[in-house]
Coordinates of C-alpha atoms in Angstrom, one line a residue:
M1 CA -27.9 -9.7 9.7
Q2 CA -25.4 -12.5 10.3
F3 CA -21.9 -11.0 10.5
D4 CA -18.8 -12.8 9.5
T5 CA -16.9 -11.6 12.6
L6 CA -17.9 -9.9 15.8
I7 CA -15.2 -8.4 18.1
K8 CA -16.9 -7.8 21.4
Q9 CA -16.2 -5.1 24.1
A10 CA -12.8 -4.0 23.0
E11 CA -11.4 -0.6 23.8
I12 CA -11.5 1.1 20.4
Y13 CA -8.7 3.4 19.3
D14 CA -10.2 4.6 16.1
G15 CA -7.0 5.9 14.5
T16 CA -7.9 9.6 14.6
G17 CA -6.3 10.4 18.0
A18 CA -9.8 10.6 19.6
T19 CA -10.6 9.4 23.2
P20 CA -11.0 5.6 23.2
F21 CA -14.4 3.9 23.9
I22 CA -15.7 0.4 24.6
A23 CA -17.7 -1.1 21.7
D24 CA -18.4 -4.1 19.6
V25 CA -17.2 -4.2 16.0
A26 CA -19.0 -6.2 13.3
I27 CA -17.3 -7.2 10.1
K28 CA -18.9 -8.4 6.9
Q29 CA -16.6 -9.5 4.0
D30 CA -13.8 -6.9 4.0
R31 CA -15.5 -3.9 5.7
I32 CA -16.6 -2.7 9.2
V33 CA -20.4 -2.7 8.9
Q34 CA -21.5 -2.0 12.5
L35 CA -19.9 -0.3 15.5
G36 CA -21.5 0.1 18.9
Q37 CA -23.2 -2.0 21.6
L38 CA -24.3 -5.0 19.5
A39 CA -25.6 -7.3 22.3
N40 CA -28.0 -9.3 20.1
A41 CA -25.8 -9.6 17.1
S42 CA -24.6 -13.0 15.8
A43 CA -21.6 -13.9 13.8
Q44 CA -19.8 -16.9 12.4
Q45 CA -16.7 -15.9 14.5
V46 CA -17.0 -14.1 17.8
I47 CA -13.8 -12.8 19.5
D48 CA -13.8 -11.5 23.1
G49 CA -12.0 -8.2 23.1
Q50 CA -12.6 -7.4 26.8
G51 CA -9.5 -5.9 28.4
L52 CA -7.8 -5.5 25.0
A53 CA -7.3 -2.5 22.7
L54 CA -8.5 -2.6 19.1
A55 CA -6.8 -0.3 16.6
P56 CA -6.7 0.1 12.9
G57 CA -3.9 -2.2 11.4
F58 CA -0.6 -0.4 11.5
I59 CA 0.7 1.2 8.3
D60 CA 4.4 0.9 7.9
V61 CA 5.1 3.9 5.8
H62 CA 8.8 3.2 5.3
T63 CA 9.8 -0.3 4.2
H64 CA 12.1 -2.1 1.8
D65 CA 9.9 -5.1 1.4
D66 CA 9.5 -4.6 -2.3
T67 CA 10.6 -8.1 -3.5
N68 CA 10.0 -9.9 -0.2
V69 CA 6.2 -9.5 -0.3
I70 CA 6.4 -11.6 -3.5
R71 CA 9.1 -14.0 -2.5
F72 CA 8.1 -14.5 1.1
P73 CA 4.4 -13.5 1.1
H74 CA 3.7 -14.7 4.7
C75 CA 5.3 -11.4 5.8
L76 CA 5.7 -12.7 9.4
A77 CA 8.1 -9.9 10.5
K78 CA 5.4 -7.3 9.7
I79 CA 2.1 -8.9 10.5
S80 CA 3.4 -10.2 13.8
Q81 CA 3.7 -6.6 15.0
G82 CA 0.3 -5.6 13.9
V83 CA 1.2 -4.1 10.5
T84 CA -1.5 -4.6 7.9
T85 CA -0.1 -2.4 5.1
V86 CA 3.5 -1.7 4.0
I87 CA 4.6 1.1 1.7
V88 CA 7.6 0.0 -0.5
G89 CA 9.9 1.8 -2.8
N90 CA 11.5 4.1 -0.3
C91 CA 14.9 5.8 -0.3
G92 CA 15.1 6.1 -4.1
I93 CA 15.1 2.3 -4.6
S94 CA 12.2 0.3 -5.9
A95 CA 11.6 -3.1 -7.5
S96 CA 9.8 -1.4 -10.4
P97 CA 10.0 -0.2 -13.1
A98 CA 13.2 -2.1 -13.5
V99 CA 14.9 -4.9 -15.3
L100 CA 18.6 -5.1 -14.5
S101 CA 21.3 -6.1 -17.0
G102 CA 23.9 -6.6 -14.2
E103 CA 24.2 -6.7 -10.4
P104 CA 22.0 -4.2 -8.6
P105 CA 24.0 -1.1 -7.6
D106 CA 24.3 0.0 -4.0
P107 CA 21.8 0.5 -2.3
M108 CA 19.4 -1.3 -4.7
N109 CA 21.2 -4.5 -3.6
L110 CA 19.2 -4.1 -0.3
L111 CA 16.1 -5.2 -2.2
G112 CA 17.6 -8.5 -3.6
E113 CA 19.7 -9.9 -6.4
Q114 CA 19.6 -9.1 -10.1
S115 CA 17.1 -11.9 -10.6
D116 CA 14.6 -10.2 -8.3
F117 CA 14.3 -7.1 -10.5
V118 CA 11.9 -8.4 -13.2
Y119 CA 9.2 -5.8 -13.3
P120 CA 9.7 -3.6 -16.4
T121 CA 6.6 -1.5 -15.5
F122 CA 4.8 -0.6 -12.3
A123 CA 1.8 -2.6 -13.6
H124 CA 3.9 -5.7 -13.8
Y125 CA 5.0 -5.3 -10.2
A126 CA 1.4 -4.7 -9.0
A127 CA 0.2 -7.8 -10.8
A128 CA 3.0 -9.9 -9.3
V129 CA 2.0 -8.7 -5.8
E130 CA -1.6 -9.5 -6.4
Q131 CA -0.7 -13.0 -7.7
A132 CA 1.5 -13.6 -4.6
K133 CA -1.3 -12.6 -2.3
P134 CA 0.9 -11.5 0.6
A135 CA -0.4 -11.5 4.2
V136 CA -0.4 -7.6 4.2
N137 CA -1.5 -4.9 1.8
V138 CA 1.2 -3.3 -0.3
A139 CA 1.4 0.2 -1.8
A140 CA 4.4 1.5 -3.7
L141 CA 6.5 4.5 -4.5
V142 CA 8.8 4.7 -7.5
G143 CA 12.5 5.1 -6.7
H144 CA 14.6 7.9 -8.3
T145 CA 17.7 5.7 -8.3
T146 CA 15.8 2.9 -10.0
L147 CA 14.8 5.3 -12.8
R148 CA 18.3 6.5 -13.1
N149 CA 19.7 3.0 -13.2
N150 CA 17.4 2.1 -16.1
L151 CA 18.9 4.7 -18.4
M152 CA 22.4 5.8 -17.3
D153 CA 25.7 4.2 -18.1
H154 CA 27.0 5.1 -14.7
L155 CA 25.3 6.8 -11.7
Q156 CA 28.1 9.0 -10.5
R157 CA 27.1 11.9 -12.7
P158 CA 24.1 14.2 -13.2
A159 CA 21.5 12.9 -15.7
T160 CA 21.4 14.6 -19.1
Q161 CA 18.2 16.5 -20.1
A162 CA 17.3 13.7 -22.5
E163 CA 17.7 11.2 -19.7
I164 CA 15.5 13.3 -17.4
E165 CA 12.8 13.4 -20.0
Q166 CA 12.9 9.6 -20.3
M167 CA 12.7 9.3 -16.5
R168 CA 9.8 11.7 -16.4
A169 CA 7.9 9.6 -19.0
A170 CA 8.6 6.4 -17.0
L171 CA 7.4 8.0 -13.8
A172 CA 4.3 9.4 -15.5
E173 CA 3.5 5.8 -16.7
A174 CA 3.9 4.5 -13.2
M175 CA 1.6 7.2 -11.8
E176 CA -0.9 6.3 -14.5
Q177 CA -0.7 2.7 -13.2
G178 CA -1.3 3.6 -9.6
A179 CA 2.0 4.5 -7.9
L180 CA 1.8 6.7 -4.8
G181 CA 4.6 9.0 -5.8
L182 CA 8.4 9.3 -6.1
S183 CA 11.1 8.6 -3.5
S184 CA 14.8 9.7 -3.6
G185 CA 17.9 8.6 -1.8
L186 CA 20.2 11.6 -2.4
A187 CA 22.7 10.6 0.3
Y188 CA 23.8 7.5 -1.6
A189 CA 26.6 7.6 -4.2
S190 CA 24.1 6.3 -6.8
A191 CA 22.1 9.5 -6.6
K192 CA 24.4 12.0 -4.9
Q193 CA 25.4 13.5 -8.3
A194 CA 21.8 14.2 -9.3
T195 CA 21.2 17.9 -9.3
A196 CA 18.3 19.5 -7.4
A197 CA 16.9 20.5 -10.8
E198 CA 16.9 16.9 -11.9
V199 CA 14.8 15.9 -8.8
V200 CA 12.4 18.9 -9.2
Q201 CA 11.7 18.0 -12.8
L202 CA 10.7 14.5 -11.8
A203 CA 8.7 15.7 -8.8
K204 CA 6.7 18.0 -11.1
V205 CA 5.3 14.9 -12.8
L206 CA 3.6 14.0 -9.5
A207 CA 1.4 17.2 -9.2
G208 CA -1.1 16.2 -11.9
Y209 CA -1.7 12.9 -10.1
Q210 CA -1.8 14.2 -6.5
G211 CA 1.3 12.1 -5.8
I212 CA 3.7 12.5 -2.9
Y213 CA 7.5 13.0 -2.7
T214 CA 9.5 11.2 0.0
T215 CA 13.2 11.7 0.4
H216 CA 16.2 10.2 2.1
M217 CA 17.9 13.6 2.1
R218 CA 21.4 14.5 0.9
S219 CA 22.6 14.6 4.5
E220 CA 21.4 13.7 8.0
F221 CA 24.8 14.9 9.4
A222 CA 26.2 18.5 9.7
E223 CA 24.5 19.7 6.5
I224 CA 21.0 18.5 7.6
L225 CA 19.4 22.0 7.4
T226 CA 20.7 22.6 3.9
A227 CA 19.4 19.2 2.9
M228 CA 16.0 20.0 4.4
E229 CA 15.9 23.3 2.5
E230 CA 16.4 21.3 -0.7
A231 CA 13.6 18.9 0.1
F232 CA 11.2 21.7 1.0
A233 CA 12.1 23.6 -2.1
T234 CA 11.5 20.6 -4.3
G235 CA 8.0 20.3 -2.8
R236 CA 7.3 24.0 -3.3
Q237 CA 8.5 24.1 -6.9
A238 CA 6.7 20.8 -7.8
R239 CA 3.6 21.7 -5.7
V240 CA 3.5 18.3 -4.0
P241 CA 3.6 17.1 -0.4
V242 CA 7.0 16.2 1.1
V243 CA 7.8 13.4 3.5
I244 CA 11.3 13.4 5.0
S245 CA 12.3 9.8 5.5
H246 CA 13.7 8.5 8.8
L247 CA 14.3 12.0 10.2
K248 CA 17.4 11.9 12.5
C249 CA 20.4 13.9 13.6
A250 CA 23.2 11.4 12.7
G251 CA 26.8 11.6 13.9
A252 CA 28.1 12.6 17.4
G253 CA 28.7 16.1 16.2
N254 CA 25.0 16.5 15.3
W255 CA 23.5 15.3 18.6
G256 CA 21.1 17.7 20.2
R257 CA 20.2 19.5 16.9
S258 CA 16.7 18.0 16.7
V259 CA 15.3 21.1 18.4
Q260 CA 16.7 23.2 15.5
V261 CA 15.7 20.6 12.9
L262 CA 12.1 20.4 14.1
E263 CA 11.8 24.2 14.3
R264 CA 12.7 24.3 10.6
M265 CA 10.1 21.6 9.9
E266 CA 7.5 23.6 11.8
S267 CA 8.2 26.8 9.8
A268 CA 8.0 24.9 6.6
A269 CA 4.7 23.2 7.6
A270 CA 3.2 26.7 7.9
Q271 CA 3.8 27.3 4.2
Q272 CA 3.5 23.8 2.6
E273 CA 2.5 20.2 3.2
V274 CA 5.4 18.5 4.9
S275 CA 5.8 15.6 7.4
C276 CA 8.4 13.0 8.3
D277 CA 8.7 9.4 9.4
C278 CA 11.0 7.9 12.0
Y279 CA 11.9 4.5 13.6
P280 CA 12.1 4.2 17.4
Y281 CA 15.8 3.4 17.8
S282 CA 19.0 5.3 18.1
A283 CA 20.9 3.2 15.5
S284 CA 20.5 3.2 11.8
S285 CA 21.1 0.4 9.2
S286 CA 22.0 0.3 5.6
T287 CA 24.9 -0.7 3.4
L288 CA 28.4 0.1 4.6
D289 CA 29.1 3.7 3.6
L290 CA 32.7 4.8 3.8
A291 CA 31.6 8.4 4.3
Q292 CA 30.1 7.3 7.7
V293 CA 33.2 5.4 8.9
N294 CA 34.8 7.0 12.0
D295 CA 35.9 6.0 15.4
E296 CA 33.2 8.1 17.2
I297 CA 30.4 5.5 17.0
D298 CA 30.1 1.7 17.0
I299 CA 29.5 0.2 13.5
F300 CA 28.3 -3.4 13.5
I301 CA 28.9 -5.3 10.2
T302 CA 25.8 -7.5 9.4
W303 CA 27.1 -9.0 6.1
S304 CA 30.1 -8.7 3.8
K305 CA 30.9 -9.9 0.3
G306 CA 34.5 -8.8 0.6
L307 CA 35.2 -10.7 3.8
P308 CA 32.1 -12.7 4.6
Q309 CA 33.8 -14.4 7.6
Q310 CA 34.1 -11.0 9.4
A311 CA 30.3 -10.4 9.5
G312 CA 28.8 -10.3 13.0
K313 CA 31.5 -8.1 14.5
T314 CA 32.0 -4.4 15.0
L315 CA 34.2 -2.6 12.5
K316 CA 36.7 -1.8 15.3
Q317 CA 37.0 -5.5 16.1
I318 CA 37.5 -6.4 12.5
A319 CA 40.2 -3.7 12.1
A320 CA 42.0 -5.0 15.1
D321 CA 41.7 -8.6 13.9
L322 CA 43.1 -7.6 10.5
Q323 CA 45.6 -5.2 12.0
L324 CA 44.4 -2.5 9.6
P325 CA 43.3 1.1 10.0
L326 CA 39.5 1.5 10.3
M327 CA 39.1 2.8 6.8
Q328 CA 41.2 0.1 5.1
A329 CA 39.3 -2.5 7.0
A330 CA 36.0 -1.0 5.8
K331 CA 37.2 -1.0 2.2
A332 CA 38.2 -4.6 2.4
L333 CA 34.6 -5.6 3.6
L334 CA 32.8 -3.9 0.6
P335 CA 30.1 -4.5 -0.4
A336 CA 28.7 -4.9 3.1
G337 CA 25.8 -4.1 5.5
A338 CA 26.1 -2.2 8.7
V339 CA 24.2 -1.0 11.8
Y340 CA 25.4 2.5 12.9
H341 CA 24.9 3.5 16.5
C342 CA 24.9 7.1 15.4
M343 CA 22.0 8.9 17.2
A344 CA 21.3 10.4 20.7
E345 CA 18.3 9.0 22.5
Q346 CA 16.9 12.4 23.3
D347 CA 16.8 13.3 19.6
V348 CA 15.0 10.1 18.8
K349 CA 12.4 10.9 21.5
R350 CA 12.0 14.5 20.3
V351 CA 11.4 13.5 16.6
L352 CA 9.1 10.6 17.5
K353 CA 6.9 12.8 19.7
Y354 CA 6.7 15.6 17.1
P355 CA 3.1 16.0 15.8
L356 CA 4.0 15.6 12.1
T357 CA 5.9 12.4 12.6
M358 CA 4.6 9.0 11.3
V359 CA 6.2 5.7 12.3
G360 CA 8.1 3.6 9.7
S361 CA 10.3 0.6 10.4
D362 CA 12.9 1.0 7.6
G363 CA 13.6 -2.7 8.2
L364 CA 15.9 -4.6 5.8
P365 CA 14.3 -8.0 5.4
N366 CA 17.2 -9.4 3.3
D367 CA 19.8 -8.7 5.9
P368 CA 21.0 -11.9 7.5
H369 CA 21.4 -10.1 10.8
P370 CA 18.8 -7.3 10.5
H371 CA 18.4 -4.2 12.7
P372 CA 15.7 -5.1 15.3
R373 CA 13.4 -2.5 13.9
L374 CA 12.4 -5.0 11.2
W375 CA 10.5 -7.1 13.8
G376 CA 9.9 -4.6 16.6
A377 CA 9.3 -1.0 15.6
F378 CA 5.6 -0.7 16.2
P379 CA 5.4 -2.6 19.5
R380 CA 8.4 -0.7 20.7
V381 CA 6.5 2.6 20.1
L382 CA 3.5 1.3 22.1
G383 CA 5.4 -0.6 24.8
H384 CA 8.6 1.3 25.4
Y385 CA 7.9 4.9 24.4
C386 CA 4.2 5.1 25.1
R387 CA 3.6 2.9 28.2
E388 CA 7.0 3.0 29.8
E389 CA 8.5 6.4 28.8
K390 CA 5.0 8.1 28.6
L391 CA 6.2 10.1 25.6
F392 CA 2.6 10.4 24.3
S393 CA -0.9 8.9 24.9
L394 CA -1.8 5.6 23.4
A395 CA -4.4 7.3 21.1
D396 CA -1.7 9.7 19.8
A397 CA 0.8 6.8 19.3
I398 CA -1.8 4.8 17.3
F399 CA -2.7 7.9 15.2
K400 CA 1.0 8.2 14.1
M401 CA 0.8 4.6 12.9
T402 CA -2.6 4.6 11.3
G403 CA -4.9 7.6 10.5
M404 CA -2.1 10.0 9.9
S405 CA -0.3 7.6 7.6
A406 CA -3.4 6.8 5.6
Q407 CA -4.1 10.5 5.2
R408 CA -0.6 11.4 4.0
F409 CA -0.4 8.6 1.5
K410 CA -4.0 8.8 0.4
L411 CA -4.9 5.3 1.3
A412 CA -8.7 5.5 1.1
D413 CA -10.8 3.9 3.9
R414 CA -7.7 2.6 5.6
G415 CA -6.1 3.6 9.0
V416 CA -9.4 4.2 10.8
I417 CA -12.1 2.3 12.6
R418 CA -15.4 3.6 11.3
L419 CA -18.5 2.4 9.4
G420 CA -17.5 1.5 5.8
A421 CA -13.8 1.4 6.4
F422 CA -11.8 -1.7 5.4
A423 CA -11.5 -4.1 8.3
D424 CA -7.7 -3.9 8.7
L425 CA -7.5 -4.3 12.5
V426 CA -5.1 -5.2 15.3
L427 CA -6.2 -6.5 18.7
F428 CA -3.5 -6.1 21.4
N429 CA -2.9 -6.0 25.1
P430 CA -1.8 -2.5 25.9
R431 CA -0.4 -3.6 29.3
T432 CA 1.9 -6.3 27.8
I433 CA 2.7 -5.3 24.2
K434 CA 6.5 -5.3 23.9
D435 CA 9.2 -5.6 21.2
T436 CA 11.4 -8.6 21.9
A437 CA 13.8 -8.2 19.0
T438 CA 17.3 -7.0 20.1
F439 CA 20.5 -6.0 18.4
A440 CA 22.0 -9.4 19.5
N441 CA 18.8 -11.4 18.7
P442 CA 16.9 -9.4 16.1
I443 CA 14.6 -12.0 14.6
S444 CA 11.9 -12.3 17.3
A445 CA 8.2 -11.7 17.2
A446 CA 6.6 -9.1 19.5
Q447 CA 4.5 -10.0 22.6
G448 CA 1.0 -8.8 23.2
I449 CA -0.4 -8.9 19.7
E450 CA -3.6 -11.1 20.1
A451 CA -5.1 -11.0 16.6
V452 CA -4.6 -9.2 13.2
F453 CA -7.3 -8.8 10.6
V454 CA -6.5 -7.9 7.0
N455 CA -9.4 -7.0 4.7
G456 CA -11.8 -8.6 7.2
Q457 CA -10.0 -11.9 7.6
L458 CA -8.3 -13.2 10.7
S459 CA -4.7 -13.3 9.3
Y460 CA -2.5 -13.6 12.4
H461 CA -3.4 -15.3 15.7
A462 CA -1.5 -17.2 18.4
G463 CA 1.8 -16.5 16.7
E464 CA 0.8 -18.0 13.3
V465 CA 0.0 -16.4 9.9
S466 CA -3.2 -17.7 8.4
P467 CA -2.6 -20.0 5.4
T468 CA -5.3 -18.0 3.6
R469 CA -3.6 -14.6 2.9
T470 CA -5.8 -11.7 2.1
G471 CA -3.4 -8.7 1.5
R472 CA -4.0 -6.6 -1.6
F473 CA -2.1 -4.2 -3.8
L474 CA -3.3 -0.7 -2.9
Y475 CA -3.3 1.7 -5.8
R476 CA -3.2 5.5 -5.3
S477 CA -6.8 6.5 -4.3
Q478 CA -7.4 8.7 -7.4
F479 CA -6.4 5.8 -9.7
K480 CA -8.8 3.2 -11.1
P481 CA -6.9 -0.1 -11.4
E482 CA -9.1 -1.5 -14.1
T483 CA -7.5 0.9 -16.5
V484 CA -4.1 -0.8 -16.3

């Protein structure tokens, strides 16, 4: 057989956490068709993998790329770090199902402008992604805040029972059309007034579709354990798996509590299906939240509509410039974006190493001065935390980015290197892979990524995205897209 591509003598990390091995990988169309010592094989394209690691393409389980995969389909920030699949719709905010009659409320404004929300059904969004042909695969959750915003006159209140029933119907339709599940962002003002019962009623829709519930919990600060209890209770009552988004112990008063937090996660995992994702940095990033404003941590303002000329400084610098108290300065900036240096490094390491933790970038692609996680999260895990800090083996690190993620989100035949799997692959140098994005210079591609394949096609090589993009929309595994 003449193969399309043959990758020779790479060190194979198969995405299961197993011991690596040296082998050749043969690709035909979009699948891995042979794996082993293929000395006599021939192919249209032969790539020397000697001295390099070959892994399944990384799956970014926590992104806000919803509208960007359509507007900017080359997806350079993601594919340049070896990511071949992004999961969008996190933190309760999704591009669909939504048509906005006004400006997007905070934090939906992280996804784009009013004109970017033009997908009245999940099927409309999936079709738009397929038409855009992004460089990476896309799978999507439905945001709780998005559902609320479609129906409610204002978001700072609980939904009525009639509104909940309408949201349930919209969510069921999205699940019928191939959504992965539901996400919530209960820490934000736009969802904070939603009751636990409101969320449970929505999550119950997921069970019949084998969907998943992910949550940006009500608190990552002092009340984190109470917030975890609510998340786990939602999963138990709805009988669905739970993913806690970007698990962290935020705020100086919370530092060191990751031991306690992970003990609670472990006890829950003995009773139900739970996991979490995290990004490998000790700073978070979102819109400017007055509830997080204090003088204990540095808060860097990335953009501001209230005082655009003040962006690019810390809130303390801005307050001094304006000769205002910190809170008054923050109010004057709104709406705005911020990076919060709010975590302890030891907590980050502990959560990242935890066996039930997946890796997600949580990058904000529309931020003019984004957190460096947008461009550097995955190489940072492999270079800094694996190679330099020796936090875990390379096989375990790759499992957290590939096989574990595909299992949790039911992405069939993704996240593994085996016969018949989709040929989403990343070839990299484990000795040199390194994130180069910094807080000062956040838009910078990683080093050490040699080649990235998406659905069998060489899609990123020598720092360039292929003009022929081969990403696909990935529907939930149990769903048949032809029924849309």
